[in-house]
Amino acid sequence: MQVIAMAAPPFMHAEKPQAKPAAGATAAWERPSPPRQWIHTASRGTLVPMANNAEEIKKFLRARRDAVRPSQVGLANYPGRRVPGLRREEVAQLAGVSVDYYTRLEQGRLTSASEGVILSIAEALQLTQAETQYLRDLLRPQPRRTAEVAPPQQVRPDLLRMLNGLHDQPAFVLGRRNEVLASNDLLDALFTPFNHRPANERNLLRWMLLDPAARSLYLDWAQITSEVVGVLRAEAGRNPNDPQIAEFVAELRAISPEFRTWWAERTVVERTWGTKRFNHPVVGRLDITYEALSLPGDPDQILFVYAGKTDDDLGKLRILASWYAQSTPRPATAGNDSARPDGPAASPTPRSI
């Protein structure tokens, strides 16, 4: 097979440093109503506002209620309606609960509900499975305890060997904040060399939002990126007191107008499977199928495996792999032949962020 020799395209270069969040920016999902509750992150000695579940319940239910048209649930859409979606009374009727109960729930005066009520409201508001789980997470009783920074995530050595053995399939492992915990060469060739970036820049969502090369790479950039924002919201619901997620959301809100818009929409997405379309600077148009796989024993890690959708796409991935192998320098490290975990002088070791 002929190897294409080309200069490194723009996507290979690390993004320029971004501005830091503005002084005084609220380091939480949203700006909480006073009085603020604070948690102490013992490992770094900083104070971070706790997630305000009552406020988030209110905003989430209102956003979903506004998104449902009366005709979608068999109600008449008469002229002169003053609300864009359903009224509270209509949601209560559809869910089989009292108007007073639903009103108190949406106003944040109730912060827990039975499973039956959650499912009834989810059906009334036509929530997706991911949105239903998000509502369930918001209404889950939260223990009153001091939150601490979670320990660094590590990828098991056997999983690293598996990643590095996939030569025709881009593959990577994501952490709970969309950190790229590990990736193989073909993923780095397709996206950007995450393994050659500083640890704090190995984040898929941050790269998609802030690097112009990512916008050029994804043919459906806005749709795909907004979905990844929805994935982050689902993680925030599962981990409401995680200060690292709160700080990451605050950073992106401060520096990305698109993130602010999509975050305010309160769309919730779970990673599953599908197809993505790329316009790669080396091989051109690529259609890629993907699977998102939960890892037993590592609940906060997701393994993504990509594959060419057609034989033509598979051939382009092989060309891309050959080009990357020829054009990418491998920085040496002491006692190892390669900075990659599959270096010939050492067995795989976990990368952590």
CSV table of C-alpha atoms in Angstrom, one decimal:
chain,number,residue,atom,x,y,z
A,1,MET,CA,0.0,0.0,0.0
A,2,GLN,CA,1.3,3.4,-1.0
A,3,VAL,CA,2.0,5.7,1.9
A,4,ILE,CA,1.0,9.4,1.5
A,5,ALA,CA,3.6,11.8,2.7
A,6,MET,CA,2.2,15.2,3.7
A,7,ALA,CA,3.0,18.0,6.0
A,8,ALA,CA,1.2,18.0,9.2
A,9,PRO,CA,-2.3,19.6,8.8
A,10,PRO,CA,-3.6,22.2,11.3
A,11,PHE,CA,-5.4,19.7,13.4
A,12,MET,CA,-2.1,18.2,14.5
A,13,HIS,CA,-1.1,21.4,16.3
A,14,ALA,CA,-2.2,22.0,19.9
A,15,GLU,CA,-4.7,24.8,20.4
A,16,LYS,CA,-3.6,28.1,21.7
A,17,PRO,CA,-3.9,28.7,25.4
A,18,GLN,CA,-7.4,30.0,26.2
A,19,ALA,CA,-8.4,32.8,28.5
A,20,LYS,CA,-9.0,31.8,32.0
A,21,PRO,CA,-12.5,32.2,33.5
A,22,ALA,CA,-13.3,35.8,34.5
A,23,ALA,CA,-12.6,36.8,38.0
A,24,GLY,CA,-15.6,36.2,40.1
A,25,ALA,CA,-17.2,33.7,37.8
A,26,THR,CA,-19.4,31.2,39.7
A,27,ALA,CA,-17.7,27.8,39.8
A,28,ALA,CA,-20.8,25.7,39.7
A,29,TRP,CA,-23.3,24.4,37.1
A,30,GLU,CA,-25.4,27.5,37.4
A,31,ARG,CA,-25.2,30.7,39.5
A,32,PRO,CA,-26.9,29.5,42.7
A,33,SER,CA,-29.5,31.5,44.6
A,34,PRO,CA,-28.2,33.0,47.9
A,35,PRO,CA,-27.4,31.8,50.4
A,36,ARG,CA,-24.7,29.7,48.8
A,37,GLN,CA,-23.7,26.3,50.3
A,38,TRP,CA,-20.0,25.6,50.0
A,39,ILE,CA,-17.9,22.4,50.1
A,40,HIS,CA,-14.3,22.2,50.9
A,41,THR,CA,-12.1,20.3,48.4
A,42,ALA,CA,-9.5,19.0,50.9
A,43,SER,CA,-6.9,18.0,48.3
A,44,ARG,CA,-6.5,21.5,46.9
A,45,GLY,CA,-7.8,23.7,49.7
A,46,THR,CA,-10.4,25.5,47.5
A,47,LEU,CA,-14.0,26.3,48.1
A,48,VAL,CA,-16.6,25.4,45.5
A,49,PRO,CA,-20.4,26.0,45.6
A,50,MET,CA,-22.4,22.8,45.9
A,51,ALA,CA,-24.8,21.9,43.1
A,52,ASN,CA,-28.3,23.4,43.9
A,53,ASN,CA,-30.6,20.5,43.2
A,54,ALA,CA,-33.8,22.5,44.0
A,55,GLU,CA,-32.9,25.2,41.4
A,56,GLU,CA,-31.8,22.6,38.8
A,57,ILE,CA,-35.1,20.6,39.3
A,58,LYS,CA,-37.0,23.9,38.7
A,59,LYS,CA,-35.1,24.8,35.6
A,60,PHE,CA,-35.0,21.3,34.1
A,61,LEU,CA,-38.8,20.7,34.5
A,62,ARG,CA,-39.6,24.1,33.2
A,63,ALA,CA,-37.4,23.7,30.1
A,64,ARG,CA,-38.9,20.3,29.3
A,65,ARG,CA,-42.4,21.5,29.9
A,66,ASP,CA,-41.9,24.4,27.5
A,67,ALA,CA,-40.5,21.9,24.9
A,68,VAL,CA,-43.7,19.8,24.7
A,69,ARG,CA,-46.5,21.1,22.4
A,70,PRO,CA,-50.1,20.4,23.4
A,71,SER,CA,-50.7,18.5,20.2
A,72,GLN,CA,-47.9,16.0,21.0
A,73,VAL,CA,-49.9,14.8,24.1
A,74,GLY,CA,-53.4,14.9,22.6
A,75,LEU,CA,-54.4,18.4,23.9
A,76,ALA,CA,-56.0,21.2,21.9
A,77,ASN,CA,-53.7,24.0,21.0
A,78,TYR,CA,-56.3,26.8,21.1
A,79,PRO,CA,-55.5,30.4,20.1
A,80,GLY,CA,-54.3,32.8,22.7
A,81,ARG,CA,-52.2,30.3,24.8
A,82,ARG,CA,-49.6,32.3,26.7
A,83,VAL,CA,-47.1,29.5,27.3
A,84,PRO,CA,-44.9,27.9,24.6
A,85,GLY,CA,-45.5,24.4,25.8
A,86,LEU,CA,-47.7,22.8,28.5
A,87,ARG,CA,-49.2,24.5,31.5
A,88,ARG,CA,-48.5,23.0,35.0
A,89,GLU,CA,-52.1,22.0,35.3
A,90,GLU,CA,-51.8,19.9,32.1
A,91,VAL,CA,-48.6,18.2,33.2
A,92,ALA,CA,-50.3,17.3,36.5
A,93,GLN,CA,-53.3,16.0,34.8
A,94,LEU,CA,-51.2,13.8,32.4
A,95,ALA,CA,-49.0,12.6,35.2
A,96,GLY,CA,-51.9,11.8,37.5
A,97,VAL,CA,-50.8,14.0,40.4
A,98,SER,CA,-52.3,17.0,42.0
A,99,VAL,CA,-51.6,20.5,40.6
A,100,ASP,CA,-50.4,21.6,44.0
A,101,TYR,CA,-47.9,18.6,44.2
A,102,TYR,CA,-46.5,19.2,40.7
A,103,THR,CA,-46.3,23.0,41.3
A,104,ARG,CA,-44.3,22.5,44.5
A,105,LEU,CA,-42.0,20.0,42.7
A,106,GLU,CA,-41.3,22.3,39.8
A,107,GLN,CA,-40.7,25.3,42.1
A,108,GLY,CA,-38.1,23.3,43.9
A,109,ARG,CA,-40.0,23.0,47.2
A,110,LEU,CA,-39.9,19.2,46.9
A,111,THR,CA,-36.5,17.6,46.3
A,112,SER,CA,-37.5,14.0,46.2
A,113,ALA,CA,-40.2,11.8,44.7
A,114,SER,CA,-41.2,8.2,44.4
A,115,GLU,CA,-40.2,6.2,41.4
A,116,GLY,CA,-43.8,6.0,40.2
A,117,VAL,CA,-44.2,9.7,40.3
A,118,ILE,CA,-40.9,10.2,38.4
A,119,LEU,CA,-42.0,7.8,35.7
A,120,SER,CA,-45.4,9.4,35.4
A,121,ILE,CA,-43.9,12.9,35.0
A,122,ALA,CA,-41.4,11.6,32.5
A,123,GLU,CA,-44.2,10.1,30.4
A,124,ALA,CA,-46.2,13.4,30.6
A,125,LEU,CA,-43.2,15.4,29.5
A,126,GLN,CA,-42.1,12.8,26.9
A,127,LEU,CA,-38.6,12.6,28.4
A,128,THR,CA,-36.0,10.4,26.8
A,129,GLN,CA,-34.5,7.5,28.8
A,130,ALA,CA,-31.4,9.8,29.5
A,131,GLU,CA,-33.6,12.7,30.6
A,132,THR,CA,-35.6,10.4,32.9
A,133,GLN,CA,-32.5,9.2,34.6
A,134,TYR,CA,-31.3,12.7,34.9
A,135,LEU,CA,-34.6,13.6,36.7
A,136,ARG,CA,-34.2,10.6,38.9
A,137,ASP,CA,-30.7,11.7,39.8
A,138,LEU,CA,-31.8,15.2,40.7
A,139,LEU,CA,-34.6,13.8,42.9
A,140,ARG,CA,-32.3,11.3,44.6
A,141,PRO,CA,-31.8,12.1,48.3
A,142,GLN,CA,-28.3,13.6,48.8
A,143,PRO,CA,-26.3,12.7,51.9
A,144,ARG,CA,-25.0,15.7,53.8
A,145,ARG,CA,-21.3,15.1,53.6
A,146,THR,CA,-18.2,17.0,52.6
A,147,ALA,CA,-17.3,16.4,49.0
A,148,GLU,CA,-13.7,15.8,48.0
A,149,VAL,CA,-11.9,15.8,44.7
A,150,ALA,CA,-12.2,12.3,43.2
A,151,PRO,CA,-8.9,10.4,42.8
A,152,PRO,CA,-7.2,10.4,39.4
A,153,GLN,CA,-8.7,7.9,37.0
A,154,GLN,CA,-6.5,5.2,35.6
A,155,VAL,CA,-6.9,2.9,32.6
A,156,ARG,CA,-6.1,-0.8,33.3
A,157,PRO,CA,-2.9,-2.0,31.5
A,158,ASP,CA,-4.8,-4.8,29.8
A,159,LEU,CA,-7.2,-2.3,28.3
A,160,LEU,CA,-4.3,-0.2,27.1
A,161,ARG,CA,-2.9,-3.3,25.3
A,162,MET,CA,-6.3,-3.8,23.7
A,163,LEU,CA,-6.4,-0.2,22.5
A,164,ASN,CA,-2.9,-0.4,21.0
A,165,GLY,CA,-3.8,-3.7,19.2
A,166,LEU,CA,-6.6,-2.0,17.2
A,167,HIS,CA,-4.7,-0.9,14.1
A,168,ASP,CA,-7.6,-0.3,11.8
A,169,GLN,CA,-10.0,1.2,14.4
A,170,PRO,CA,-9.7,4.4,16.3
A,171,ALA,CA,-10.3,3.8,19.9
A,172,PHE,CA,-10.1,5.8,23.2
A,173,VAL,CA,-11.3,5.8,26.8
A,174,LEU,CA,-13.2,8.8,28.2
A,175,GLY,CA,-13.5,9.8,31.9
A,176,ARG,CA,-16.4,11.4,33.7
A,177,ARG,CA,-15.5,14.9,32.5
A,178,ASN,CA,-14.8,13.8,28.9
A,179,GLU,CA,-11.1,13.5,29.7
A,180,VAL,CA,-9.3,11.4,27.1
A,181,LEU,CA,-7.7,8.9,29.5
A,182,ALA,CA,-6.1,6.8,26.8
A,183,SER,CA,-6.2,6.6,23.0
A,184,ASN,CA,-4.5,4.6,20.2
A,185,ASP,CA,-2.5,6.1,17.3
A,186,LEU,CA,-5.4,6.0,14.8
A,187,LEU,CA,-7.6,8.0,17.1
A,188,ASP,CA,-4.8,10.6,17.5
A,189,ALA,CA,-4.5,10.7,13.7
A,190,LEU,CA,-8.2,11.2,13.2
A,191,PHE,CA,-8.7,13.8,15.9
A,192,THR,CA,-5.6,15.4,17.4
A,193,PRO,CA,-2.5,13.9,19.2
A,194,PHE,CA,-4.1,13.8,22.7
A,195,ASN,CA,-1.2,11.7,24.0
A,196,HIS,CA,1.3,14.5,23.1
A,197,ARG,CA,-0.7,17.2,24.9
A,198,PRO,CA,-0.4,18.3,28.5
A,199,ALA,CA,-2.6,16.4,30.8
A,200,ASN,CA,-5.0,19.3,31.4
A,201,GLU,CA,-5.6,19.7,27.6
A,202,ARG,CA,-6.6,16.0,27.0
A,203,ASN,CA,-10.3,16.7,27.1
A,204,LEU,CA,-12.6,15.9,24.2
A,205,LEU,CA,-15.3,18.5,24.8
A,206,ARG,CA,-12.8,21.3,25.4
A,207,TRP,CA,-11.0,20.4,22.2
A,208,MET,CA,-14.3,20.3,20.2
A,209,LEU,CA,-15.4,23.7,21.5
A,210,LEU,CA,-12.1,25.6,21.4
A,211,ASP,CA,-10.0,24.2,18.6
A,212,PRO,CA,-10.9,25.6,15.1
A,213,ALA,CA,-9.6,22.3,13.6
A,214,ALA,CA,-12.3,20.4,15.4
A,215,ARG,CA,-15.0,22.5,13.8
A,216,SER,CA,-13.6,21.8,10.4
A,217,LEU,CA,-13.2,18.1,11.0
A,218,TYR,CA,-16.8,17.3,12.0
A,219,LEU,CA,-19.3,17.8,9.2
A,220,ASP,CA,-22.0,18.0,11.8
A,221,TRP,CA,-20.0,19.9,14.4
A,222,ALA,CA,-22.9,21.8,16.1
A,223,GLN,CA,-25.1,18.7,16.5
A,224,ILE,CA,-22.3,16.4,17.7
A,225,THR,CA,-20.8,19.0,20.1
A,226,SER,CA,-24.2,19.9,21.6
A,227,GLU,CA,-24.7,16.2,22.2
A,228,VAL,CA,-21.4,15.9,24.1
A,229,VAL,CA,-22.6,18.9,26.2
A,230,GLY,CA,-25.7,16.8,27.0
A,231,VAL,CA,-23.5,13.9,28.1
A,232,LEU,CA,-21.7,16.2,30.5
A,233,ARG,CA,-25.0,17.3,32.0
A,234,ALA,CA,-25.9,13.7,32.6
A,235,GLU,CA,-22.6,13.2,34.4
A,236,ALA,CA,-23.3,16.3,36.5
A,237,GLY,CA,-26.6,14.8,37.5
A,238,ARG,CA,-25.0,11.6,38.6
A,239,ASN,CA,-22.3,13.5,40.5
A,240,PRO,CA,-24.0,16.7,41.8
A,241,ASN,CA,-21.2,17.4,44.4
A,242,ASP,CA,-18.2,16.8,42.2
A,243,PRO,CA,-16.2,20.0,42.3
A,244,GLN,CA,-14.1,19.0,39.3
A,245,ILE,CA,-17.2,18.8,37.1
A,246,ALA,CA,-18.4,22.2,38.6
A,247,GLU,CA,-15.1,23.8,37.8
A,248,PHE,CA,-15.0,22.4,34.3
A,249,VAL,CA,-18.5,23.6,33.5
A,250,ALA,CA,-17.6,27.1,34.9
A,251,GLU,CA,-14.5,27.2,32.7
A,252,LEU,CA,-16.5,26.4,29.5
A,253,ARG,CA,-19.3,28.8,30.4
A,254,ALA,CA,-16.8,31.6,30.7
A,255,ILE,CA,-15.0,31.0,27.4
A,256,SER,CA,-17.4,29.4,25.0
A,257,PRO,CA,-20.7,31.1,23.9
A,258,GLU,CA,-21.9,27.9,22.3
A,259,PHE,CA,-21.4,26.0,25.5
A,260,ARG,CA,-23.4,28.6,27.4
A,261,THR,CA,-26.3,28.3,25.0
A,262,TRP,CA,-26.4,24.5,24.9
A,263,TRP,CA,-25.9,24.2,28.7
A,264,ALA,CA,-28.9,26.5,29.3
A,265,GLU,CA,-31.1,24.2,27.0
A,266,ARG,CA,-30.7,21.4,29.6
A,267,THR,CA,-30.6,18.7,27.0
A,268,VAL,CA,-29.5,15.3,28.5
A,269,VAL,CA,-27.7,12.7,26.3
A,270,GLU,CA,-26.3,9.2,27.0
A,271,ARG,CA,-23.5,7.8,25.0
A,272,THR,CA,-24.7,4.8,22.9
A,273,TRP,CA,-23.8,4.1,19.2
A,274,GLY,CA,-24.2,5.8,15.9
A,275,THR,CA,-22.5,7.3,12.8
A,276,LYS,CA,-20.3,10.4,12.5
A,277,ARG,CA,-19.2,12.2,9.4
A,278,PHE,CA,-15.8,13.8,9.1
A,279,ASN,CA,-13.9,15.9,6.5
A,280,HIS,CA,-10.3,14.9,7.3
A,281,PRO,CA,-7.5,17.1,6.0
A,282,VAL,CA,-5.5,14.1,4.9
A,283,VAL,CA,-8.0,11.5,3.6
A,284,GLY,CA,-11.1,13.7,3.0
A,285,ARG,CA,-14.7,12.5,3.7
A,286,LEU,CA,-15.0,9.7,6.2
A,287,ASP,CA,-18.1,8.1,7.6
A,288,ILE,CA,-17.4,6.4,10.9
A,289,THR,CA,-19.6,4.1,13.0
A,290,TYR,CA,-19.0,4.0,16.7
A,291,GLU,CA,-19.9,2.1,19.9
A,292,ALA,CA,-19.7,3.4,23.4
A,293,LEU,CA,-19.1,0.6,25.8
A,294,SER,CA,-19.3,0.8,29.6
A,295,LEU,CA,-16.4,-0.9,31.4
A,296,PRO,CA,-17.3,-3.4,34.2
A,297,GLY,CA,-15.4,-2.4,37.3
A,298,ASP,CA,-14.7,1.1,35.9
A,299,PRO,CA,-18.2,2.8,36.0
A,300,ASP,CA,-16.8,6.3,35.3
A,301,GLN,CA,-15.0,5.2,32.1
A,302,ILE,CA,-16.4,4.7,28.6
A,303,LEU,CA,-14.6,2.8,25.8
A,304,PHE,CA,-15.2,4.2,22.3
A,305,VAL,CA,-14.4,2.1,19.3
A,306,TYR,CA,-14.7,3.5,15.8
A,307,ALA,CA,-14.9,1.7,12.5
A,308,GLY,CA,-15.1,2.6,8.8
A,309,LYS,CA,-18.7,2.5,7.7
A,310,THR,CA,-17.8,1.2,4.2
A,311,ASP,CA,-14.8,-0.6,2.6
A,312,ASP,CA,-13.8,2.8,1.2
A,313,ASP,CA,-13.8,4.3,4.7
A,314,LEU,CA,-11.8,1.4,6.0
A,315,GLY,CA,-9.2,1.9,3.3
A,316,LYS,CA,-8.9,5.6,4.2
A,317,LEU,CA,-8.4,4.7,7.8
A,318,ARG,CA,-5.5,2.5,6.8
A,319,ILE,CA,-4.0,5.3,4.7
A,320,LEU,CA,-4.4,7.6,7.7
A,321,ALA,CA,-2.7,5.1,10.0
A,322,SER,CA,0.3,4.8,7.6
A,323,TRP,CA,0.6,8.6,7.2
A,324,TYR,CA,0.5,9.2,10.9
A,325,ALA,CA,3.2,6.5,11.5
A,326,GLN,CA,5.5,8.2,9.0
A,327,SER,CA,4.8,11.8,10.0
A,328,THR,CA,4.6,11.8,13.8
A,329,PRO,CA,7.8,11.9,15.9
A,330,ARG,CA,7.9,9.8,19.0
A,331,PRO,CA,9.5,11.6,21.9
A,332,ALA,CA,11.8,9.4,23.9
A,333,THR,CA,11.5,9.1,27.7
A,334,ALA,CA,14.1,7.8,30.1
A,335,GLY,CA,14.1,4.1,30.3
A,336,ASN,CA,11.6,3.7,27.5
A,337,ASP,CA,11.7,3.6,23.7
A,338,SER,CA,8.5,5.5,23.3
A,339,ALA,CA,6.2,7.9,25.1
A,340,ARG,CA,3.3,5.6,24.1
A,341,PRO,CA,2.3,2.8,26.5
A,342,ASP,CA,3.1,0.2,23.9
A,343,GLY,CA,6.8,1.1,23.6
A,344,PRO,CA,9.0,-1.9,23.0
A,345,ALA,CA,11.1,-1.4,26.1
A,346,ALA,CA,8.2,-1.4,28.6
A,347,SER,CA,4.9,-3.0,29.3
A,348,PRO,CA,1.8,-0.7,29.2
A,349,THR,CA,1.3,1.6,32.1
A,350,PRO,CA,-1.9,3.5,32.9
A,351,ARG,CA,-2.3,7.1,31.9
A,352,SER,CA,-4.2,9.2,34.4
A,353,ILE,CA,-5.5,12.7,34.4
